[in-house]
PDB file of C-alpha atoms and ligand atoms in Angstrom:
ATOM      1  CA  MET A   1      -0.473   0.070   0.079  1.00 96.00           C
ATOM      2  CA  GLU A   2       1.311   2.927  -0.916  1.00 98.00           C
ATOM      3  CA  ILE A   3       0.435   6.537   0.668  1.00 98.00           C
ATOM      4  CA  LEU A   4       0.023   9.242  -1.611  1.00 98.00           C
ATOM      5  CA  SER A   5      -0.801  12.159   0.883  1.00 98.00           C
ATOM      6  CA  ARG A   6      -0.892  12.570   4.049  1.00 98.00           C
ATOM      7  CA  HIS A   7      -2.886  15.694   5.725  1.00 98.00           C
ATOM      8  CA  ALA A   8      -3.537  16.784   9.300  1.00 98.00           C
ATOM      9  CA  ALA A   9      -6.712  16.882  10.532  1.00 98.00           C
ATOM     10  CA  PHE A  10      -8.320  16.936  14.160  1.00 98.00           C
ATOM     11  CA  GLY A  11      -5.441  15.800  16.370  1.00 98.00           C
ATOM     12  CA  GLY A  12      -5.210  12.800  13.222  1.00 98.00           C
ATOM     13  CA  VAL A  13      -4.510  12.242   9.807  1.00 98.00           C
ATOM     14  CA  VAL A  14      -6.170  12.244   6.907  1.00 98.00           C
ATOM     15  CA  LEU A  15      -4.468   9.319   3.758  1.00 98.00           C
ATOM     16  CA  PHE A  16      -4.611   8.987   0.353  1.00 98.00           C
ATOM     17  CA  CYS A  17      -3.964   5.615  -0.377  1.00 98.00           C
ATOM     18  CA  ARG A  18      -3.327   3.590  -3.841  1.00 98.00           C
ATOM     19  CA  HIS A  19      -2.487  -0.285  -3.967  1.00 98.00           C
ATOM     20  CA  ASP A  20      -2.567  -3.437  -6.475  1.00 98.00           C
ATOM     21  CA  SER A  21      -6.011  -4.186  -6.193  1.00 98.00           C
ATOM     22  CA  LYS A  22      -5.829  -8.602  -6.722  1.00 98.00           C
ATOM     23  CA  ALA A  23      -9.326  -8.925  -7.239  1.00 98.00           C
ATOM     24  CA  ILE A  24     -10.367  -5.792  -9.456  1.00 98.00           C
ATOM     25  CA  GLY A  25      -5.772  -6.334 -11.543  1.00 98.00           C
ATOM     26  CA  LEU A  26      -5.546  -2.856 -11.631  1.00 98.00           C
ATOM     27  CA  PRO A  27      -4.194  -0.033  -9.413  1.00 98.00           C
ATOM     28  CA  MET A  28      -7.767   1.329  -6.850  1.00 98.00           C
ATOM     29  CA  ARG A  29      -7.473   4.441  -4.606  1.00 98.00           C
ATOM     30  CA  PHE A  30      -9.142   5.011  -1.594  1.00 99.00           C
ATOM     31  CA  SER A  31      -9.117   7.726   1.771  1.00 98.00           C
ATOM     32  CA  VAL A  32      -7.763   6.959   5.038  1.00 98.00           C
ATOM     33  CA  PHE A  33      -9.066   9.115   8.743  1.00 98.00           C
ATOM     34  CA  LEU A  34      -7.269   8.099  11.435  1.00 98.00           C
ATOM     35  CA  PRO A  35      -7.996  10.021  14.767  1.00 98.00           C
ATOM     36  CA  PRO A  36      -5.412  10.591  17.317  1.00 98.00           C
ATOM     37  CA  SER A  37      -5.620   7.455  19.502  1.00 97.00           C
ATOM     38  CA  ALA A  38      -4.949   5.565  15.883  1.00 98.00           C
ATOM     39  CA  VAL A  39      -1.607   7.981  14.757  1.00 98.00           C
ATOM     40  CA  VAL A  40       0.078   6.742  18.464  1.00 97.00           C
ATOM     41  CA  GLU A  41       3.032   5.132  17.742  1.00 95.00           C
ATOM     42  CA  GLY A  42       2.143   1.423  18.913  1.00 95.00           C
ATOM     43  CA  ALA A  43      -1.982   2.179  18.562  1.00 97.00           C
ATOM     44  CA  ALA A  44      -4.096  -1.333  19.265  1.00 97.00           C
ATOM     45  CA  PRO A  45      -6.534  -1.694  16.579  1.00 98.00           C
ATOM     46  CA  HIS A  46     -10.060   0.148  16.386  1.00 98.00           C
ATOM     47  CA  ALA A  47     -12.806   0.096  15.039  1.00 98.00           C
ATOM     48  CA  ALA A  48     -13.709   1.566  11.358  1.00 98.00           C
ATOM     49  CA  LEU A  49     -15.708   2.038   9.621  1.00 98.00           C
ATOM     50  CA  MET A  50     -16.381   2.358   5.435  1.00 98.00           C
ATOM     51  CA  TYR A  51     -18.043   4.748   3.741  1.00 99.00           C
ATOM     52  CA  LEU A  52     -19.327   3.625   0.619  1.00 99.00           C
ATOM     53  CA  ALA A  53     -19.831   6.854  -1.970  1.00 99.00           C
ATOM     54  CA  GLY A  54     -22.114   7.162  -4.829  1.00 98.00           C
ATOM     55  CA  LEU A  55     -22.516   8.327  -8.547  1.00 98.00           C
ATOM     56  CA  THR A  56     -20.286  10.047 -10.233  1.00 98.00           C
ATOM     57  CA  CYS A  57     -18.801  10.880  -6.655  1.00 98.00           C
ATOM     58  CA  THR A  58     -14.278   9.564  -6.172  1.00 98.00           C
ATOM     59  CA  GLU A  59     -12.158   8.545  -2.861  1.00 98.00           C
ATOM     60  CA  GLU A  60     -11.963  12.400  -1.855  1.00 98.00           C
ATOM     61  CA  THR A  61     -15.498  13.273  -2.139  1.00 98.00           C
ATOM     62  CA  PHE A  62     -16.220  11.809   1.003  1.00 98.00           C
ATOM     63  CA  MET A  63     -13.480  13.188   2.784  1.00 98.00           C
ATOM     64  CA  ALA A  64     -13.680  16.674   1.906  1.00 98.00           C
ATOM     65  CA  LYS A  65     -16.996  16.831   1.559  1.00 98.00           C
ATOM     66  CA  ALA A  66     -19.219  14.905   4.871  1.00 98.00           C
ATOM     67  CA  GLY A  67     -17.417  16.741   7.822  1.00 98.00           C
ATOM     68  CA  ALA A  68     -17.205  13.991   9.538  1.00 98.00           C
ATOM     69  CA  GLN A  69     -14.166  13.994  10.622  1.00 98.00           C
ATOM     70  CA  ARG A  70     -14.428  16.296  13.910  1.00 98.00           C
ATOM     71  CA  VAL A  71     -16.478  13.845  15.481  1.00 98.00           C
ATOM     72  CA  ALA A  72     -14.618  10.729  14.364  1.00 98.00           C
ATOM     73  CA  ALA A  73     -11.528  12.028  16.229  1.00 98.00           C
ATOM     74  CA  GLU A  74     -13.671  12.081  19.338  1.00 98.00           C
ATOM     75  CA  LEU A  75     -14.384   9.099  18.964  1.00 98.00           C
ATOM     76  CA  GLY A  76     -11.646   7.141  17.962  1.00 98.00           C
ATOM     77  CA  LEU A  77     -13.715   5.924  14.701  1.00 98.00           C
ATOM     78  CA  VAL A  78     -10.375   4.719  11.821  1.00 98.00           C
ATOM     79  CA  LEU A  79     -13.087   6.068   8.353  1.00 98.00           C
ATOM     80  CA  VAL A  80     -12.357   4.528   5.125  1.00 98.00           C
ATOM     81  CA  ALA A  81     -13.448   5.700   1.487  1.00 99.00           C
ATOM     82  CA  PRO A  82     -12.624   3.765  -1.122  1.00 98.00           C
ATOM     83  CA  ASP A  83     -13.528   4.656  -4.624  1.00 99.00           C
ATOM     84  CA  THR A  84     -16.731   4.180  -6.283  1.00 98.00           C
ATOM     85  CA  SER A  85     -15.597   1.908  -9.638  1.00 98.00           C
ATOM     86  CA  PRO A  86     -12.243   0.361 -11.196  1.00 98.00           C
ATOM     87  CA  ARG A  87     -10.102   3.216 -12.421  1.00 98.00           C
ATOM     88  CA  GLY A  88      -7.634   2.261 -15.748  1.00 97.00           C
ATOM     89  CA  ALA A  89      -9.877  -0.907 -17.074  1.00 98.00           C
ATOM     90  CA  ASN A  90     -10.261   0.991 -20.709  1.00 97.00           C
ATOM     91  CA  VAL A  91     -13.735  -1.248 -21.335  1.00 97.00           C
ATOM     92  CA  GLU A  92     -14.967   0.834 -24.436  1.00 96.00           C
ATOM     93  CA  GLY A  93     -17.400   3.494 -23.858  1.00 94.00           C
ATOM     94  CA  GLU A  94     -16.671   3.568 -19.927  1.00 97.00           C
ATOM     95  CA  SER A  95     -17.078   6.861 -19.771  1.00 97.00           C
ATOM     96  CA  ALA A  96     -20.381   7.311 -21.858  1.00 98.00           C
ATOM     97  CA  HIS A  97     -22.258   7.423 -19.137  1.00 98.00           C
ATOM     98  CA  TRP A  98     -22.398   9.537 -15.383  1.00 98.00           C
ATOM     99  CA  ASP A  99     -24.184   6.912 -14.329  1.00 98.00           C
ATOM    100  CA  PHE A 100     -22.573   4.033 -15.444  1.00 98.00           C
ATOM    101  CA  GLY A 101     -18.978   2.660 -16.016  1.00 98.00           C
ATOM    102  CA  LEU A 102     -16.818   4.922 -14.748  1.00 98.00           C
ATOM    103  CA  GLY A 103     -17.726   6.133 -10.913  1.00 98.00           C
ATOM    104  CA  ALA A 104     -21.062   4.006 -10.826  1.00 98.00           C
ATOM    105  CA  GLY A 105     -19.144   0.603 -10.034  1.00 98.00           C
ATOM    106  CA  PHE A 106     -22.020  -0.717  -8.231  1.00 98.00           C
ATOM    107  CA  TYR A 107     -20.747  -2.593  -5.772  1.00 99.00           C
ATOM    108  CA  LEU A 108     -21.232  -5.825  -7.725  1.00 98.00           C
ATOM    109  CA  ASP A 109     -18.911  -8.228  -9.094  1.00 98.00           C
ATOM    110  CA  ALA A 110     -19.709  -7.357 -12.939  1.00 98.00           C
ATOM    111  CA  THR A 111     -20.091 -10.993 -14.960  1.00 98.00           C
ATOM    112  CA  GLU A 112     -20.935  -9.805 -18.040  1.00 98.00           C
ATOM    113  CA  ALA A 113     -17.679  -9.130 -20.591  1.00 98.00           C
ATOM    114  CA  PRO A 114     -16.512  -6.584 -21.021  1.00 98.00           C
ATOM    115  CA  TRP A 115     -16.993  -4.666 -17.158  1.00 98.00           C
ATOM    116  CA  ARG A 116     -16.023  -9.259 -15.738  1.00 98.00           C
ATOM    117  CA  THR A 117     -12.593  -8.512 -16.136  1.00 98.00           C
ATOM    118  CA  HIS A 118     -12.234  -5.585 -13.721  1.00 98.00           C
ATOM    119  CA  TYR A 119     -14.986  -4.813 -12.548  1.00 98.00           C
ATOM    120  CA  ARG A 120     -15.028  -5.976  -9.630  1.00 98.00           C
ATOM    121  CA  MET A 121     -15.789  -3.711  -6.848  1.00 98.00           C
ATOM    122  CA  GLU A 122     -18.047  -6.572  -4.329  1.00 99.00           C
ATOM    123  CA  SER A 123     -14.688  -9.044  -3.977  1.00 98.00           C
ATOM    124  CA  TRP A 124     -12.917  -4.784  -3.290  1.00 98.00           C
ATOM    125  CA  VAL A 125     -14.946  -4.159  -0.751  1.00 98.00           C
ATOM    126  CA  ALA A 126     -15.659  -6.761   1.294  1.00 98.00           C
ATOM    127  CA  ASP A 127     -12.814  -8.944   1.093  1.00 98.00           C
ATOM    128  CA  GLU A 128      -9.930  -7.438   0.006  1.00 98.00           C
ATOM    129  CA  LEU A 129     -10.053  -4.087   1.556  1.00 98.00           C
ATOM    130  CA  PRO A 130     -11.047  -4.967   5.335  1.00 98.00           C
ATOM    131  CA  THR A 131      -8.067  -7.364   4.737  1.00 98.00           C
ATOM    132  CA  LEU A 132      -5.785  -5.308   3.693  1.00 98.00           C
ATOM    133  CA  LEU A 133      -6.364  -1.857   6.197  1.00 98.00           C
ATOM    134  CA  ALA A 134      -6.534  -4.372   9.088  1.00 98.00           C
ATOM    135  CA  ARG A 135      -2.868  -4.837   7.808  1.00 98.00           C
ATOM    136  CA  GLU A 136      -1.667  -1.619   7.160  1.00 98.00           C
ATOM    137  CA  LEU A 137      -3.504  -0.226   9.922  1.00 98.00           C
ATOM    138  CA  PRO A 138      -4.212   0.006  13.506  1.00 98.00           C
ATOM    139  CA  VAL A 139      -8.007  -1.485  12.274  1.00 98.00           C
ATOM    140  CA  ASP A 140      -9.682  -3.830  14.046  1.00 98.00           C
ATOM    141  CA  ALA A 141     -11.484  -6.280  11.369  1.00 96.00           C
ATOM    142  CA  ALA A 142     -13.673  -7.244  13.679  1.00 97.00           C
ATOM    143  CA  ARG A 143     -15.181  -3.904  14.345  1.00 98.00           C
ATOM    144  CA  LEU A 144     -15.848  -2.727  11.163  1.00 98.00           C
ATOM    145  CA  GLY A 145     -19.221  -0.795  10.698  1.00 98.00           C
ATOM    146  CA  LEU A 146     -20.586  -0.200   6.934  1.00 99.00           C
ATOM    147  CA  PHE A 147     -22.435   3.310   5.646  1.00 99.00           C
ATOM    148  CA  GLY A 148     -22.862   5.260   2.217  1.00 99.00           C
ATOM    149  CA  HIS A 149     -24.895   7.310   0.279  1.00 99.00           C
ATOM    150  CA  SER A 150     -27.445   6.717  -2.746  1.00 99.00           C
ATOM    151  CA  MET A 151     -25.583   4.219  -5.238  1.00 99.00           C
ATOM    152  CA  GLY A 152     -23.325   3.982  -2.502  1.00 99.00           C
ATOM    153  CA  GLY A 153     -26.264   3.113   0.793  1.00 99.00           C
ATOM    154  CA  HIS A 154     -27.355   0.100  -1.808  1.00 99.00           C
ATOM    155  CA  GLY A 155     -23.762  -1.116  -1.536  1.00 99.00           C
ATOM    156  CA  ALA A 156     -23.221  -0.250   2.473  1.00 99.00           C
ATOM    157  CA  LEU A 157     -27.189  -2.285   2.579  1.00 99.00           C
ATOM    158  CA  THR A 158     -26.044  -5.009  -0.266  1.00 99.00           C
ATOM    159  CA  LEU A 159     -22.363  -5.491   1.291  1.00 99.00           C
ATOM    160  CA  ALA A 160     -23.675  -5.740   4.567  1.00 98.00           C
ATOM    161  CA  LEU A 161     -26.881  -8.410   3.689  1.00 98.00           C
ATOM    162  CA  ARG A 162     -24.797 -10.960   1.239  1.00 98.00           C
ATOM    163  CA  HIS A 163     -21.526 -10.967   3.764  1.00 98.00           C
ATOM    164  CA  PRO A 164     -23.062 -11.638   7.446  1.00 98.00           C
ATOM    165  CA  GLY A 165     -20.901 -10.834  10.260  1.00 97.00           C
ATOM    166  CA  ARG A 166     -18.792  -8.990   7.781  1.00 98.00           C
ATOM    167  CA  PHE A 167     -19.834  -5.889   9.121  1.00 98.00           C
ATOM    168  CA  ARG A 168     -21.593  -5.294  12.878  1.00 98.00           C
ATOM    169  CA  THR A 169     -23.260  -2.051  12.072  1.00 98.00           C
ATOM    170  CA  LEU A 170     -24.838  -0.824   8.892  1.00 99.00           C
ATOM    171  CA  SER A 171     -26.709   2.860   7.845  1.00 99.00           C
ATOM    172  CA  ALA A 172     -27.919   4.191   4.928  1.00 99.00           C
ATOM    173  CA  PHE A 173     -27.881   7.884   3.225  1.00 99.00           C
ATOM    174  CA  ALA A 174     -30.447   8.126   0.424  1.00 99.00           C
ATOM    175  CA  PRO A 175     -29.760   4.781  -0.658  1.00 99.00           C
ATOM    176  CA  ILE A 176     -31.370   3.185  -3.932  1.00 99.00           C
ATOM    177  CA  CYS A 177     -33.389   0.251  -2.117  1.00 99.00           C
ATOM    178  CA  ALA A 178     -35.025  -1.519  -5.037  1.00 98.00           C
ATOM    179  CA  PRO A 179     -32.450  -0.991  -8.068  1.00 98.00           C
ATOM    180  CA  THR A 180     -34.399  -4.277  -9.778  1.00 98.00           C
ATOM    181  CA  GLN A 181     -37.092  -2.064  -9.495  1.00 98.00           C
ATOM    182  CA  CYS A 182     -35.287   2.227 -10.760  1.00 98.00           C
ATOM    183  CA  PRO A 183     -33.788   2.992 -14.057  1.00 98.00           C
ATOM    184  CA  TRP A 184     -30.202   3.539 -12.146  1.00 98.00           C
ATOM    185  CA  GLY A 185     -30.509  -0.320 -10.987  1.00 98.00           C
ATOM    186  CA  GLU A 186     -32.111  -1.671 -14.132  1.00 98.00           C
ATOM    187  CA  LYS A 187     -29.867  -0.144 -16.315  1.00 98.00           C
ATOM    188  CA  ALA A 188     -26.832  -0.866 -14.139  1.00 98.00           C
ATOM    189  CA  PHE A 189     -27.319  -4.723 -13.811  1.00 98.00           C
ATOM    190  CA  ARG A 190     -29.157  -5.012 -17.042  1.00 98.00           C
ATOM    191  CA  GLY A 191     -25.027  -4.242 -18.923  1.00 98.00           C
ATOM    192  CA  TYR A 192     -23.001  -5.876 -15.410  1.00 98.00           C
ATOM    193  CA  LEU A 193     -25.024  -8.485 -15.228  1.00 98.00           C
ATOM    194  CA  GLY A 194     -26.811  -9.824 -18.099  1.00 98.00           C
ATOM    195  CA  GLN A 195     -30.981 -10.737 -18.564  1.00 97.00           C
ATOM    196  CA  ASP A 196     -30.985 -13.101 -15.265  1.00 96.00           C
ATOM    197  CA  LEU A 197     -33.828 -11.536 -13.271  1.00 97.00           C
ATOM    198  CA  ALA A 198     -32.250 -13.781 -10.424  1.00 98.00           C
ATOM    199  CA  ALA A 199     -28.813 -12.129 -10.445  1.00 98.00           C
ATOM    200  CA  TRP A 200     -30.395  -8.573 -10.043  1.00 98.00           C
ATOM    201  CA  ARG A 201     -32.350  -9.993  -6.781  1.00 98.00           C
ATOM    202  CA  ALA A 202     -29.156 -10.882  -5.480  1.00 98.00           C
ATOM    203  CA  HIS A 203     -28.049  -7.477  -5.422  1.00 98.00           C
ATOM    204  CA  ASP A 204     -31.190  -5.816  -4.360  1.00 99.00           C
ATOM    205  CA  ALA A 205     -31.627  -4.928  -1.250  1.00 99.00           C
ATOM    206  CA  SER A 206     -34.962  -5.465   0.097  1.00 98.00           C
ATOM    207  CA  GLU A 207     -35.268  -8.572  -2.050  1.00 98.00           C
ATOM    208  CA  LEU A 208     -32.008  -9.282  -0.204  1.00 98.00           C
ATOM    209  CA  MET A 209     -33.623  -8.785   3.490  1.00 98.00           C
ATOM    210  CA  ARG A 210     -37.074 -10.354   2.333  1.00 98.00           C
ATOM    211  CA  GLY A 211     -35.596 -13.143   2.104  1.00 98.00           C
ATOM    212  CA  GLN A 212     -34.289 -13.617   5.268  1.00 98.00           C
ATOM    213  CA  SER A 213     -35.369 -15.498   7.680  1.00 97.00           C
ATOM    214  CA  GLY A 214     -35.200 -12.713  10.791  1.00 97.00           C
ATOM    215  CA  PRO A 215     -33.484  -9.591  11.676  1.00 98.00           C
ATOM    216  CA  PRO A 216     -29.809  -9.549  10.711  1.00 98.00           C
ATOM    217  CA  TYR A 217     -29.084  -6.114  12.467  1.00 98.00           C
ATOM    218  CA  PRO A 218     -31.172  -7.009  15.277  1.00 97.00           C
ATOM    219  CA  ALA A 219     -30.171  -3.587  16.854  1.00 97.00           C
ATOM    220  CA  GLY A 220     -31.437  -1.588  13.821  1.00 98.00           C
ATOM    221  CA  ILE A 221     -30.357   0.359  10.785  1.00 98.00           C
ATOM    222  CA  LEU A 222     -30.568   3.529  10.340  1.00 99.00           C
ATOM    223  CA  VAL A 223     -31.429   5.502   7.274  1.00 99.00           C
ATOM    224  CA  ASP A 224     -31.594   9.089   6.426  1.00 99.00           C
ATOM    225  CA  GLN A 225     -33.264  10.042   3.614  1.00 99.00           C
ATOM    226  CA  GLY A 226     -34.613  13.789   2.430  1.00 99.00           C
ATOM    227  CA  LEU A 227     -37.369  14.842   1.166  1.00 98.00           C
ATOM    228  CA  ASP A 228     -37.113  17.220  -1.553  1.00 98.00           C
ATOM    229  CA  ASP A 229     -35.010  14.435  -2.533  1.00 98.00           C
ATOM    230  CA  LYS A 230     -34.828  15.073  -6.973  1.00 98.00           C
ATOM    231  CA  PHE A 231     -33.815  11.233  -6.605  1.00 98.00           C
ATOM    232  CA  LEU A 232     -37.014   9.811  -3.737  1.00 98.00           C
ATOM    233  CA  ALA A 233     -39.309   8.398  -6.270  1.00 98.00           C
ATOM    234  CA  GLU A 234     -37.514   7.317  -9.045  1.00 98.00           C
ATOM    235  CA  GLN A 235     -34.896   6.094  -8.000  1.00 98.00           C
ATOM    236  CA  LEU A 236     -34.375   6.049  -4.686  1.00 98.00           C
ATOM    237  CA  LYS A 237     -37.904   3.751  -2.890  1.00 98.00           C
ATOM    238  CA  PRO A 238     -37.738   3.288   0.586  1.00 98.00           C
ATOM    239  CA  GLU A 239     -40.931   2.488   0.860  1.00 98.00           C
ATOM    240  CA  LEU A 240     -39.950  -0.842  -0.081  1.00 98.00           C
ATOM    241  CA  LEU A 241     -37.047  -1.650   2.323  1.00 98.00           C
ATOM    242  CA  GLU A 242     -39.686   0.367   4.713  1.00 98.00           C
ATOM    243  CA  VAL A 243     -41.943  -3.057   4.613  1.00 98.00           C
ATOM    244  CA  ALA A 244     -38.949  -5.703   3.300  1.00 98.00           C
ATOM    245  CA  CYS A 245     -37.732  -4.792   6.699  1.00 98.00           C
ATOM    246  CA  ALA A 246     -40.985  -5.003   8.906  1.00 98.00           C
ATOM    247  CA  GLU A 247     -41.782  -8.272   6.642  1.00 98.00           C
ATOM    248  CA  VAL A 248     -38.845  -9.589   8.312  1.00 98.00           C
ATOM    249  CA  GLY A 249     -38.919  -8.066  11.779  1.00 98.00           C
ATOM    250  CA  GLN A 250     -35.552  -6.004  10.842  1.00 98.00           C
ATOM    251  CA  PRO A 251     -35.483  -2.871  13.195  1.00 98.00           C
ATOM    252  CA  LEU A 252     -35.322   0.775  10.869  1.00 98.00           C
ATOM    253  CA  THR A 253     -35.313   4.159  11.962  1.00 98.00           C
ATOM    254  CA  LEU A 254     -35.792   5.459   8.649  1.00 98.00           C
ATOM    255  CA  ARG A 255     -35.958   9.360   8.911  1.00 98.00           C
ATOM    256  CA  ARG A 256     -38.137  12.028   6.306  1.00 98.00           C
ATOM    257  CA  HIS A 257     -36.043  15.100   6.802  1.00 98.00           C
ATOM    258  CA  ALA A 258     -38.625  17.780   5.016  1.00 98.00           C
ATOM    259  CA  GLY A 259     -36.827  20.802   2.712  1.00 98.00           C
ATOM    260  CA  TYR A 260     -33.552  18.306   2.567  1.00 98.00           C
ATOM    261  CA  ASP A 261     -32.575  17.060  -1.169  1.00 98.00           C
ATOM    262  CA  HIS A 262     -29.588  14.590  -2.525  1.00 98.00           C
ATOM    263  CA  GLY A 263     -25.914  16.222  -1.870  1.00 98.00           C
ATOM    264  CA  TYR A 264     -23.785  16.585   0.681  1.00 98.00           C
ATOM    265  CA  TYR A 265     -24.890  19.697   2.783  1.00 98.00           C
ATOM    266  CA  PHE A 266     -28.063  17.038   3.727  1.00 99.00           C
ATOM    267  CA  ILE A 267     -25.585  14.218   4.489  1.00 99.00           C
ATOM    268  CA  SER A 268     -23.141  16.740   6.788  1.00 98.00           C
ATOM    269  CA  THR A 269     -26.344  17.857   8.468  1.00 99.00           C
ATOM    270  CA  PHE A 270     -27.029  14.049   9.890  1.00 99.00           C
ATOM    271  CA  MET A 271     -23.976  13.422   9.505  1.00 99.00           C
ATOM    272  CA  GLU A 272     -22.783  13.169  13.734  1.00 98.00           C
ATOM    273  CA  ASP A 273     -26.034  10.691  14.182  1.00 98.00           C
ATOM    274  CA  HIS A 274     -24.532   7.708  11.540  1.00 98.00           C
ATOM    275  CA  LEU A 275     -21.308   8.444  13.560  1.00 98.00           C
ATOM    276  CA  ARG A 276     -22.892   7.795  16.863  1.00 98.00           C
ATOM    277  CA  PHE A 277     -24.841   5.533  15.566  1.00 98.00           C
ATOM    278  CA  HIS A 278     -21.518   3.089  14.059  1.00 98.00           C
ATOM    279  CA  ALA A 279     -19.536   4.120  17.583  1.00 98.00           C
ATOM    280  CA  ARG A 280     -22.284   2.795  19.904  1.00 98.00           C
ATOM    281  CA  GLY A 281     -22.629  -0.158  18.211  1.00 98.00           C
ATOM    282  CA  LEU A 282     -18.845  -1.187  17.444  1.00 98.00           C
ATOM    283  CA  ALA A 283     -18.409  -0.697  21.067  1.00 96.00           C
ATOM    284  CA  ALA A 284     -20.952  -3.790  21.825  1.00 81.00           C
TER     285      ALA A 284
HETATM  286  N1  LIG B   1     -24.372  14.113 -12.913  1.00 61.68           N
HETATM  287  C1  LIG B   1     -26.154  14.050 -11.503  1.00 61.68           C
HETATM  288  C2  LIG B   1     -25.460  13.876 -10.912  1.00 61.68           C
HETATM  289  C3  LIG B   1     -24.405  12.837  -9.631  1.00 61.68           C
HETATM  290  C4  LIG B   1     -24.521  13.155  -7.990  1.00 61.68           C
HETATM  291  O1  LIG B   1     -26.239  13.625  -7.782  1.00 61.68           O
HETATM  292  N2  LIG B   1     -24.101  11.998  -7.863  1.00 61.68           N
HETATM  293  C5  LIG B   1     -24.256  11.808  -6.214  1.00 61.68           C
HETATM  294  C6  LIG B   1     -25.220  10.809  -5.639  1.00 61.68           C
HETATM  295  S1  LIG B   1     -26.334  10.446  -6.867  1.00 61.68           S
HETATM  296  C7  LIG B   1     -26.426   8.378  -6.650  1.00 61.68           C
HETATM  297  O2  LIG B   1     -25.137   7.995  -6.213  1.00 61.68           O
HETATM  298  C8  LIG B   1     -23.152  12.371  -5.510  1.00 61.68           C
HETATM  299  O3  LIG B   1     -22.851  11.794  -4.655  1.00 61.68           O
HETATM  300  N3  LIG B   1     -22.455  13.841  -6.134  1.00 61.68           N
HETATM  301  C9  LIG B   1     -21.616  14.097  -6.052  1.00 61.68           C
HETATM  302  C10 LIG B   1     -21.643  15.214  -4.760  1.00 61.68           C
HETATM  303  O4  LIG B   1     -20.069  15.843  -4.228  1.00 61.68           O
HETATM  304  O5  LIG B   1     -22.532  15.944  -5.085  1.00 61.68           O
HETATM  305  C11 LIG B   1     -26.589  14.728 -12.518  1.00 61.68           C
HETATM  306  O6  LIG B   1     -26.573  15.940 -13.841  1.00 61.68           O
HETATM  307  O7  LIG B   1     -27.279  14.506 -12.393  1.00 61.68           O
END
């Protein structure tokens, strides 16, 4: 792992990192915030919270815009923000659409050519990165939380449900809750997964939740959603996740906020609540 840049912040440090990913087959980037307690010599492994960003974002978006570092420093939480797609795969048409291809990896392993060679975000985020973090940084792989925004909210919900036990706490901002039933999801799944609807359903948070035999997160899942979000009705559909959680007895705190849109002013407003929610769960 290579540290590309290092920036002091709130007594800790923000790192921009790159490593040669075996899962993706290309160099991949991610950012990290180490709280003050994790930058001392011989620091013990810390609880860590991974944030999955949305369409068009990079590993920088969360660190620059979400306003998470001050509270993470207070709570002693490591923050990690991976990039949102492979870079340098050179797939034809990769940059033709802002909602598919570059910056739009959808946190799954593609099965369709030509995407399947490098577009393997699920293996990178859920398997390779936690192992790398625990090896290279003061991170306790047994105390990982996961959250994300929009496409990254879909990623957080689906990876947490597809990898039981990997992530102890789960929350999301304005997640895509039923990608098999919205234009963003349909386009991505057709491109990355082909026509097999069973494969689509295996990456749909509401479908995955409905398939649980009991509540996978008995201590609850936190979701915040702005009511002035222009993507709410067509793309996000939190009501479908709400129904699915009710069906399996999964406690869900779904907060609907009048006046808030889809952007980082909304996310930064409620960031502290999410950090404290995860810190409580990861300490339990
Ligand atoms: N270019 C798009 C808007 C793209 C956008 O809104 N991206 C969101 C995530 S949307 C779902 O995953 C985002 O987080 N953008 C980064 C930011 O800094 O706001 C359009 O034309 O509508």
